[in-house]
Amino acid sequence: MSLASVVADYLRKMGGTTPGGPPRVGREEVIWSWIGAFIGIGAVGWLDQHFLTGTDLTLMLGSLGASAVLLFGTPRSPLAQPRNLIGGHALSALVGVASWQLLQAEPWLAQAVAVATAIALMHLTRTLHPPGGATALIAVIGSAQIHALGFLYVLIPATLGPLILLVVALVVNNIPRTRRYPEFWY
């Protein structure tokens, strides 16, 4: 095989394999996704505002927005299941905090180690949840308030926030006849 054909095959992969775009979802699906995300993120935000304001704790993480997309936009996805949601965030938070504490003198290295190790650990534990990568990264690039939490970050917000989303997903995603959640627990 010539170098030119290897390069051509390599570049051809970048063209994608399926023609067209992703399938369109129905209006009812859009409405239920919106309702679930609104209630889920609203519940986390409301609890944060009413119970944690004035403390050093927080419930809201940017990565919960991505979790809401999976839980309410694609509730049947393997990446949206309870094991992945809770395990992915908790393990990634653990990795992120450890990376910050061990490598904070070289922030770029701490960031790279946190995300790469979180992905590997989620693969090994079958808890792959893409927002977990953001949870790990937030532990490194977060504010002084996030860094001051230390390993408490793993529990609050990185486990408690997803647990609240999980409760809302169980309630909302099982209301319409066309949806069910979860596909599996463990």
PDB file of N, CA and C in Angstrom, residues 4 21-22 37 43 49 54 62 64 71 74-75 78 90 119-120 127 129 138 156 159 161-162 176 182 184 186:
ATOM      1  N   ALA A   4       0.456   7.434  -0.602  1.00  0.00           N
ATOM      2  CA  ALA A   4      -0.651   8.245  -1.135  1.00  0.00           C
ATOM      3  C   ALA A   4      -2.000   7.594  -0.836  1.00  0.00           C
ATOM      4  N   GLY A  21     -28.104  14.402   7.486  1.00  0.00           N
ATOM      5  CA  GLY A  21     -27.906  14.820   8.867  1.00  0.00           C
ATOM      6  C   GLY A  21     -28.603  13.894   9.840  1.00  0.00           C
ATOM      7  N   PRO A  22     -28.587  14.251  11.105  1.00  0.00           N
ATOM      8  CA  PRO A  22     -29.272  13.419  12.105  1.00  0.00           C
ATOM      9  C   PRO A  22     -30.782  13.441  11.888  1.00  0.00           C
ATOM     10  N   ALA A  37     -35.704  19.281  31.060  1.00  0.00           N
ATOM     11  CA  ALA A  37     -34.508  20.099  31.310  1.00  0.00           C
ATOM     12  C   ALA A  37     -34.858  21.314  32.163  1.00  0.00           C
ATOM     13  N   ALA A  43     -34.667  22.806  39.356  1.00  0.00           N
ATOM     14  CA  ALA A  43     -34.626  22.235  40.709  1.00  0.00           C
ATOM     15  C   ALA A  43     -33.234  22.376  41.318  1.00  0.00           C
ATOM     16  N   GLN A  49     -29.854  28.064  45.258  1.00  0.00           N
ATOM     17  CA  GLN A  49     -30.143  29.443  45.663  1.00  0.00           C
ATOM     18  C   GLN A  49     -30.742  29.520  47.063  1.00  0.00           C
ATOM     19  N   GLY A  54     -24.615  31.919  50.385  1.00  0.00           N
ATOM     20  CA  GLY A  54     -23.956  32.395  51.598  1.00  0.00           C
ATOM     21  C   GLY A  54     -23.019  31.366  52.207  1.00  0.00           C
ATOM     22  N   GLY A  62     -21.527  23.675  35.404  1.00  0.00           N
ATOM     23  CA  GLY A  62     -21.804  23.814  33.975  1.00  0.00           C
ATOM     24  C   GLY A  62     -22.041  22.469  33.304  1.00  0.00           C
ATOM     25  N   LEU A  64     -23.673  20.033  34.321  1.00  0.00           N
ATOM     26  CA  LEU A  64     -25.042  19.521  34.504  1.00  0.00           C
ATOM     27  C   LEU A  64     -25.931  19.903  33.320  1.00  0.00           C
ATOM     28  N   LEU A  71     -30.051  13.348  29.508  1.00  0.00           N
ATOM     29  CA  LEU A  71     -31.173  12.760  30.265  1.00  0.00           C
ATOM     30  C   LEU A  71     -32.523  13.061  29.639  1.00  0.00           C
ATOM     31  N   THR A  74     -31.988  12.638  25.071  1.00  0.00           N
ATOM     32  CA  THR A  74     -31.734  11.271  24.576  1.00  0.00           C
ATOM     33  C   THR A  74     -31.826  10.288  25.742  1.00  0.00           C
ATOM     34  N   PRO A  75     -32.991  10.165  26.378  1.00  0.00           N
ATOM     35  CA  PRO A  75     -33.083   9.364  27.605  1.00  0.00           C
ATOM     36  C   PRO A  75     -32.783   7.881  27.421  1.00  0.00           C
ATOM     37  N   PRO A  78     -27.251   4.924  26.111  1.00  0.00           N
ATOM     38  CA  PRO A  78     -26.478   4.289  27.193  1.00  0.00           C
ATOM     39  C   PRO A  78     -25.703   5.302  28.025  1.00  0.00           C
ATOM     40  N   ALA A  90     -19.148  11.435  39.502  1.00  0.00           N
ATOM     41  CA  ALA A  90     -18.416  11.231  40.760  1.00  0.00           C
ATOM     42  C   ALA A  90     -16.957  10.846  40.495  1.00  0.00           C
ATOM     43  N   ILE A 119     -11.777  10.123  31.304  1.00  0.00           N
ATOM     44  CA  ILE A 119     -12.308   9.308  30.193  1.00  0.00           C
ATOM     45  C   ILE A 119     -11.884   7.858  30.359  1.00  0.00           C
ATOM     46  N   ALA A 120     -10.606   7.624  30.638  1.00  0.00           N
ATOM     47  CA  ALA A 120     -10.112   6.247  30.791  1.00  0.00           C
ATOM     48  C   ALA A 120     -10.821   5.539  31.942  1.00  0.00           C
ATOM     49  N   THR A 127     -18.918   3.608  32.971  1.00  0.00           N
ATOM     50  CA  THR A 127     -19.720   4.744  33.423  1.00  0.00           C
ATOM     51  C   THR A 127     -19.519   5.949  32.497  1.00  0.00           C
ATOM     52  N   HIS A 129     -19.862   9.014  30.603  1.00  0.00           N
ATOM     53  CA  HIS A 129     -20.875  10.072  30.581  1.00  0.00           C
ATOM     54  C   HIS A 129     -20.123  11.339  30.164  1.00  0.00           C
ATOM     55  N   ILE A 138     -13.618  21.233  35.397  1.00  0.00           N
ATOM     56  CA  ILE A 138     -14.058  22.300  36.306  1.00  0.00           C
ATOM     57  C   ILE A 138     -13.312  22.202  37.635  1.00  0.00           C
ATOM     58  N   ILE A 156     -20.566  17.264  46.831  1.00  0.00           N
ATOM     59  CA  ILE A 156     -21.337  18.483  46.548  1.00  0.00           C
ATOM     60  C   ILE A 156     -20.429  19.424  45.789  1.00  0.00           C
ATOM     61  N   THR A 159     -21.894  14.889  42.895  1.00  0.00           N
ATOM     62  CA  THR A 159     -22.788  13.735  43.023  1.00  0.00           C
ATOM     63  C   THR A 159     -24.205  14.184  43.351  1.00  0.00           C
ATOM     64  N   GLY A 161     -25.779  17.077  42.710  1.00  0.00           N
ATOM     65  CA  GLY A 161     -26.433  17.725  41.561  1.00  0.00           C
ATOM     66  C   GLY A 161     -26.980  16.696  40.572  1.00  0.00           C
ATOM     67  N   PRO A 162     -26.168  15.717  40.124  1.00  0.00           N
ATOM     68  CA  PRO A 162     -26.694  14.676  39.231  1.00  0.00           C
ATOM     69  C   PRO A 162     -27.797  13.832  39.870  1.00  0.00           C
ATOM     70  N   PRO A 176     -44.895  10.557  29.608  1.00  0.00           N
ATOM     71  CA  PRO A 176     -45.489  10.272  28.283  1.00  0.00           C
ATOM     72  C   PRO A 176     -45.396   8.777  27.945  1.00  0.00           C
ATOM     73  N   PRO A 182     -35.214   4.443  33.423  1.00  0.00           N
ATOM     74  CA  PRO A 182     -34.010   4.207  32.626  1.00  0.00           C
ATOM     75  C   PRO A 182     -34.139   2.957  31.780  1.00  0.00           C
ATOM     76  N   PHE A 184     -31.466   0.845  32.002  1.00  0.00           N
ATOM     77  CA  PHE A 184     -30.841  -0.040  32.992  1.00  0.00           C
ATOM     78  C   PHE A 184     -30.302   0.816  34.130  1.00  0.00           C
ATOM     79  N   TYR A 186     -27.676  -0.598  36.521  1.00  0.00           N
ATOM     80  CA  TYR A 186     -26.262  -0.897  36.806  1.00  0.00           C
ATOM     81  C   TYR A 186     -25.551  -1.451  35.626  1.00  0.00           C
TER      82      TYR A 186
END
